[in-house]
Tab-separated table of C-alpha atoms and ligand atoms in Angstrom:
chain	number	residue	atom	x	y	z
A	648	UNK	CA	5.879	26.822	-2.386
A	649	UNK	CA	8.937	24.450	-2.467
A	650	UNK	CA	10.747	22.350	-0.275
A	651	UNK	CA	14.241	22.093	-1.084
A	652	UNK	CA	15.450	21.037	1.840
A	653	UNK	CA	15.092	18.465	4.989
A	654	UNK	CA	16.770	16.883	8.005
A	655	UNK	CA	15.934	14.772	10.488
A	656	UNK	CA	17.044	16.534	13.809
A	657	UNK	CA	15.806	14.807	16.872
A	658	UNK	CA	13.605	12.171	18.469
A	659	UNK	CA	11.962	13.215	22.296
A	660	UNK	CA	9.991	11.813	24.165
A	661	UNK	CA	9.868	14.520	26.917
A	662	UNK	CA	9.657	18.682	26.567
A	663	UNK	CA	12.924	18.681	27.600
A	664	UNK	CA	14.387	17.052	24.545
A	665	UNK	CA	12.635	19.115	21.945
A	666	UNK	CA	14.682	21.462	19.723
A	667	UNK	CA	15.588	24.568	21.451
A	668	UNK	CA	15.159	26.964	18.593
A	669	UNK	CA	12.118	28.833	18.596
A	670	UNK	CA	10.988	27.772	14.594
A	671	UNK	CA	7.609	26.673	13.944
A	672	UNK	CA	6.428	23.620	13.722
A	673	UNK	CA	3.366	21.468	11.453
A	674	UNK	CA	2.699	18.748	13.120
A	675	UNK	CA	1.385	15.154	11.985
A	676	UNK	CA	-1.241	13.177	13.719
A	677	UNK	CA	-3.547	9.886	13.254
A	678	UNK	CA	-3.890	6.562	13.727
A	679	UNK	CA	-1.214	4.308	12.865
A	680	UNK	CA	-0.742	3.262	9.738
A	681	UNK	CA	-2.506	6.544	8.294
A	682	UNK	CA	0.317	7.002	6.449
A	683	UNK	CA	2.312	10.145	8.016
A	684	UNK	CA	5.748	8.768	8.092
A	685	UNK	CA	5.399	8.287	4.095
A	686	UNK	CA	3.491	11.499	3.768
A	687	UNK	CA	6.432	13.471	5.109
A	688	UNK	CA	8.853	11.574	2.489
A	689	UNK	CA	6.389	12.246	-0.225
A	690	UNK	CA	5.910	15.888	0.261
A	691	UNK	CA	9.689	16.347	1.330
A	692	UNK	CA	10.845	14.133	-2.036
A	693	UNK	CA	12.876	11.559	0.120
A	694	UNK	CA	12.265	7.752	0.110
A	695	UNK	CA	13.572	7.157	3.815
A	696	UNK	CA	13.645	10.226	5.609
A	697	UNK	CA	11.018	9.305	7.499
A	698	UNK	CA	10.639	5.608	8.930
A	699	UNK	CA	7.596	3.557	7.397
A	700	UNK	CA	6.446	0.489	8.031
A	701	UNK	CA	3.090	-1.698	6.722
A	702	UNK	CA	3.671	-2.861	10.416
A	703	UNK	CA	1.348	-0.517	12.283
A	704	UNK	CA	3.112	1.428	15.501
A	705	UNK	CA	6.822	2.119	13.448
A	706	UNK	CA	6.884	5.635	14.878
A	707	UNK	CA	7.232	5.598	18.432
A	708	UNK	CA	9.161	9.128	19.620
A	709	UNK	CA	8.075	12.278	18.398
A	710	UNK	CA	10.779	13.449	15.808
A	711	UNK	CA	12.071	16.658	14.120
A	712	UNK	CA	13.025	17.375	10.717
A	713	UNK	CA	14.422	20.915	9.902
A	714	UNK	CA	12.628	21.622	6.599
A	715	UNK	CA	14.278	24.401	4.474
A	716	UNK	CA	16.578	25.885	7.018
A	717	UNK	CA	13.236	27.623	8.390
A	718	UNK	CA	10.838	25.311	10.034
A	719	UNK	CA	10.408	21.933	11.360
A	720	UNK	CA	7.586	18.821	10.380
A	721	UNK	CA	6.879	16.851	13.552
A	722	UNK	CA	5.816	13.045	13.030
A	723	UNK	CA	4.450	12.031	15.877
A	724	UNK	CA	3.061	8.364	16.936
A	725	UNK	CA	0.252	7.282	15.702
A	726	UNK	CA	-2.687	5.550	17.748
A	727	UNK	CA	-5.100	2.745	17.629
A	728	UNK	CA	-3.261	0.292	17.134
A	729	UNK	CA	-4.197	-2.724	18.737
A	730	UNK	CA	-1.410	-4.634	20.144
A	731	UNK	CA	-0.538	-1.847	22.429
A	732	UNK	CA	-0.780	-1.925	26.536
A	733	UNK	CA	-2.406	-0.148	28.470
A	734	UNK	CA	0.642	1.217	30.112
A	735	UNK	CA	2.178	2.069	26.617
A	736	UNK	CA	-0.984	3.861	26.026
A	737	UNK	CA	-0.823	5.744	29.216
A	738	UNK	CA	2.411	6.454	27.715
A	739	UNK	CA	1.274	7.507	24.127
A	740	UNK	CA	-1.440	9.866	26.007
A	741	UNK	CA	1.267	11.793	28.168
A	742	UNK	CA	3.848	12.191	25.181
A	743	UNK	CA	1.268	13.524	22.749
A	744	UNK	CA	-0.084	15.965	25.792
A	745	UNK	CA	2.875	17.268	26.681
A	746	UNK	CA	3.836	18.267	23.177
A	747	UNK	CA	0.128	19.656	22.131
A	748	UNK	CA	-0.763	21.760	24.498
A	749	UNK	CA	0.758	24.998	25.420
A	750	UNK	CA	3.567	24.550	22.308
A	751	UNK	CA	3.359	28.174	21.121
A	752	UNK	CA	5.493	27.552	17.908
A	753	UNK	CA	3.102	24.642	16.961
A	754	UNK	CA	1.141	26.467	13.877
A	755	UNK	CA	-0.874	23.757	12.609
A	756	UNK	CA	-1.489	20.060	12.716
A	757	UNK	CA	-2.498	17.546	9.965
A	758	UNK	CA	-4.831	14.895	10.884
A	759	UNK	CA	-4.284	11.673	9.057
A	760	UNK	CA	-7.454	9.793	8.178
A	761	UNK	CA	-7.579	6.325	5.883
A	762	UNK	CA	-9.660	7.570	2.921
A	763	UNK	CA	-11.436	4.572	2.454
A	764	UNK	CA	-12.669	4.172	6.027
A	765	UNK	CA	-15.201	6.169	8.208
A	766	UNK	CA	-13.041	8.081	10.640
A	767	UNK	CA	-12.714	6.027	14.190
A	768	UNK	CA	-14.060	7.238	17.353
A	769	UNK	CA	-10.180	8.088	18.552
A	770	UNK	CA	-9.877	10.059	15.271
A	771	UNK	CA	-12.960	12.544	16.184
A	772	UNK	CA	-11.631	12.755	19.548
A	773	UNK	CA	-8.330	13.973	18.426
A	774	UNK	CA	-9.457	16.270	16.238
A	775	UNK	CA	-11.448	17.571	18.931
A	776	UNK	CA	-8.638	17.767	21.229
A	777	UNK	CA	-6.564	19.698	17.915
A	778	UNK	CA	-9.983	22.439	18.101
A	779	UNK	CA	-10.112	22.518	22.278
A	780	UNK	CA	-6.638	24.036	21.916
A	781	UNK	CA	-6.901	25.941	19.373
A	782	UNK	CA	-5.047	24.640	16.693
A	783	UNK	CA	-5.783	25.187	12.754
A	784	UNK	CA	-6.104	21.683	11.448
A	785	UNK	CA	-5.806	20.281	7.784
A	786	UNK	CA	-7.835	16.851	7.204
A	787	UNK	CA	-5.490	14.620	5.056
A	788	UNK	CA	-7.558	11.429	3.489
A	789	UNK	CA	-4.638	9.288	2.524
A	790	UNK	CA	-4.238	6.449	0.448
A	791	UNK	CA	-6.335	7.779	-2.101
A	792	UNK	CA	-5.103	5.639	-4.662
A	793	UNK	CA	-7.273	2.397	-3.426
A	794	UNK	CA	-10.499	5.074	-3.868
A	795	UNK	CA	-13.167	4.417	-7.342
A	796	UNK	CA	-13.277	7.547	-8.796
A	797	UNK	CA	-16.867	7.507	-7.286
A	798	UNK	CA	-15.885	6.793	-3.620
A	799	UNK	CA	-14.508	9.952	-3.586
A	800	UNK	CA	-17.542	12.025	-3.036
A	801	UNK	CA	-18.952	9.964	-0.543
A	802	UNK	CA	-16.049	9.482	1.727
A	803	UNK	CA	-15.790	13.192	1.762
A	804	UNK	CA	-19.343	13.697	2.960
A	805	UNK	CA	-18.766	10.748	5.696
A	806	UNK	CA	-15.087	12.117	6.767
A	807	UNK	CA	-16.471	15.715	7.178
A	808	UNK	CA	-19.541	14.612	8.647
A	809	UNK	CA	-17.995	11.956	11.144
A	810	UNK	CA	-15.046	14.539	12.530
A	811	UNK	CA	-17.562	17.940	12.129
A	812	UNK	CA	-15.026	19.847	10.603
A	813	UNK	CA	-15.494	23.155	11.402
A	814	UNK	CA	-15.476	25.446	8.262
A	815	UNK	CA	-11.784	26.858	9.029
A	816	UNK	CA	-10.221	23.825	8.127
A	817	UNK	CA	-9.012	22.408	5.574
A	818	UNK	CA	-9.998	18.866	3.460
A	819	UNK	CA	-7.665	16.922	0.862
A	820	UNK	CA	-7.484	13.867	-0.495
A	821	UNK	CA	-3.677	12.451	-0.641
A	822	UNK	CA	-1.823	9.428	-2.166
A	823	UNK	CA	2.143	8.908	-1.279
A	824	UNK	CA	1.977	6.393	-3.784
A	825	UNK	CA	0.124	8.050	-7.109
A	826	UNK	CA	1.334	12.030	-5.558
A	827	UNK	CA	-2.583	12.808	-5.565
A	828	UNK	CA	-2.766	16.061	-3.902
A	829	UNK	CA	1.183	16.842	-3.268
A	830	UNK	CA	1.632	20.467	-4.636
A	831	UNK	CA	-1.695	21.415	-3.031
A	832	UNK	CA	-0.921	19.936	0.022
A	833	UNK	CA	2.536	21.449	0.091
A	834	UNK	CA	0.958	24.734	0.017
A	835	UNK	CA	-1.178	24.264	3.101
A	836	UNK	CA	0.776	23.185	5.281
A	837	UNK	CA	4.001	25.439	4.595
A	838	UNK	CA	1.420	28.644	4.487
A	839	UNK	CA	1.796	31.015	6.875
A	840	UNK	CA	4.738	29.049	8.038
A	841	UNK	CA	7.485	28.967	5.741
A	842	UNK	CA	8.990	32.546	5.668
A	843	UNK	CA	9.405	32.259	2.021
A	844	UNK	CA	6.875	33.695	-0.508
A	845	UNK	CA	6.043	32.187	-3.273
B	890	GTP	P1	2.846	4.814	12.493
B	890	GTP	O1	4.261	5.231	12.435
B	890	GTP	O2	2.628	3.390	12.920
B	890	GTP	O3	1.979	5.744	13.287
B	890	GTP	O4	2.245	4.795	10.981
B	890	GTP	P2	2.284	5.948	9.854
B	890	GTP	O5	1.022	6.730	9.938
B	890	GTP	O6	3.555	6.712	9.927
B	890	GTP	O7	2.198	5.092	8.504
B	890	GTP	P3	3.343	4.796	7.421
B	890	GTP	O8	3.700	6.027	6.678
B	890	GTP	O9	4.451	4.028	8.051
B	890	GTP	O10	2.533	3.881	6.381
B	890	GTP	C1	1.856	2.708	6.785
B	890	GTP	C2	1.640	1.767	5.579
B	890	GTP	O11	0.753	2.377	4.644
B	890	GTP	C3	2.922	1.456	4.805
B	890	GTP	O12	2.852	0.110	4.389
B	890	GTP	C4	2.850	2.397	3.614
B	890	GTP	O13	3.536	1.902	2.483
B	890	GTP	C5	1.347	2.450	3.356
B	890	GTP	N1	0.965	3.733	2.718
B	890	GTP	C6	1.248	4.970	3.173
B	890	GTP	N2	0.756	5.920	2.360
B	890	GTP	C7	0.147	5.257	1.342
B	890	GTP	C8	-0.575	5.676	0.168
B	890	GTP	O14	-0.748	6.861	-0.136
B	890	GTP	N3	-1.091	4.687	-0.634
B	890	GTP	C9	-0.946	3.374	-0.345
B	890	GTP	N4	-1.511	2.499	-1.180
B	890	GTP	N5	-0.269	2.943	0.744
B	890	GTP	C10	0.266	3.857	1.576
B	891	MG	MG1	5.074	6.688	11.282
């Protein structure tokens, strides 16, 4: 499957500000500085669609980009990072619940986890909250670049091991910067979502 196309459509921080169509939607998820902003401009072959930053906490809104005329990729904040307050926290907790549950176009969600680290307590309690309601998720390992070729076994074992990842989902290893895993990832997350068949 291809992606010829992308736009950035909105930013929201409430329901009310989401895009009125009724498309569907893969969303991204994980702590900051996972690497979803620069996923999204890898896998959509722009340099600055997305906003990235080696800063952790660049994306702050959840925001829409209409990806082939047909569906949309939703970036949404990442957490865990530390310099944040409590009450921007609070914050963080009622954006991201008010866009994951009950959003019946949402299709699937991609869960952002460092490759090179043992996934954080917040990380297996997102994922959980991605199987309490129901979604289909697909574990990204990013940065797999900074992996030895003989890392790569073992962080698999810990990263499925730490999150349980029930045997529905799906596990890939992903580098924006080397394109480790692009095409394969490009055809998880647009099947059974992009109308096209290829
Ligand atoms: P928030 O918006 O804070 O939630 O972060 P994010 O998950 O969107 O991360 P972002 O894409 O902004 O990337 C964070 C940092 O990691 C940036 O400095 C990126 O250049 C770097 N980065 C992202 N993907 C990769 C990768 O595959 N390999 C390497 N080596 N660095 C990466
Ligand atoms: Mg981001």
């Amino acid at each position: 499957m291809m992606i010829k196309k992308s736009e950035f459509i909105t930013s929201a921080v409430k329901p009310s500000q989401y895009p009125e169509d009724n498309r569907l939607e893969v969303a991204f998820v994980g702590r900051s500085n996972a690497g979803k902003s620069s996923l999204i401009n890898t896998v959509t072959n722009r340099r600055n669609l997305a906003k990235t930053s080696s800063t952790p906490g660049k994306t702050r809104l959840i925001n829409f980009f209409l990806i082939n005329d047909d569906f949309y990729f939703v970036d949404l904040p990442g957490y865990g990072f530390a310099k944040v307050s409590k009450s921007e926290q609070e914050k963080w907790g009622g954006m991201m619940e008010a866009y994951l549950v009950n959003r019946t176009q949402l299709k699937k969600i991609a869960l952002l986890v460092d490759s090179r680290h043992k996934p954080t307590k917040e990380d297996v309690q997102m994922y959980e909250w991605i199987k309490y309601y129901g979604y289909e998720a697909i574990i990204v390992a990013t940065k797999s670049d900074k992996l030895k070729r003989n890392d790569f076994n073992k962080n698999k074992k810990t990263i499925r091991e730490t999150l349980n990842i029930k045997p529905e989902d799906k596990f890939i290893f992903f580098s924006a910067l080397n394109k480790e895993g692009k095409e394969e990832l490009i055809d998880l997350l647009l099947e059974g979502v992009s109308q096209e068949n290829e």
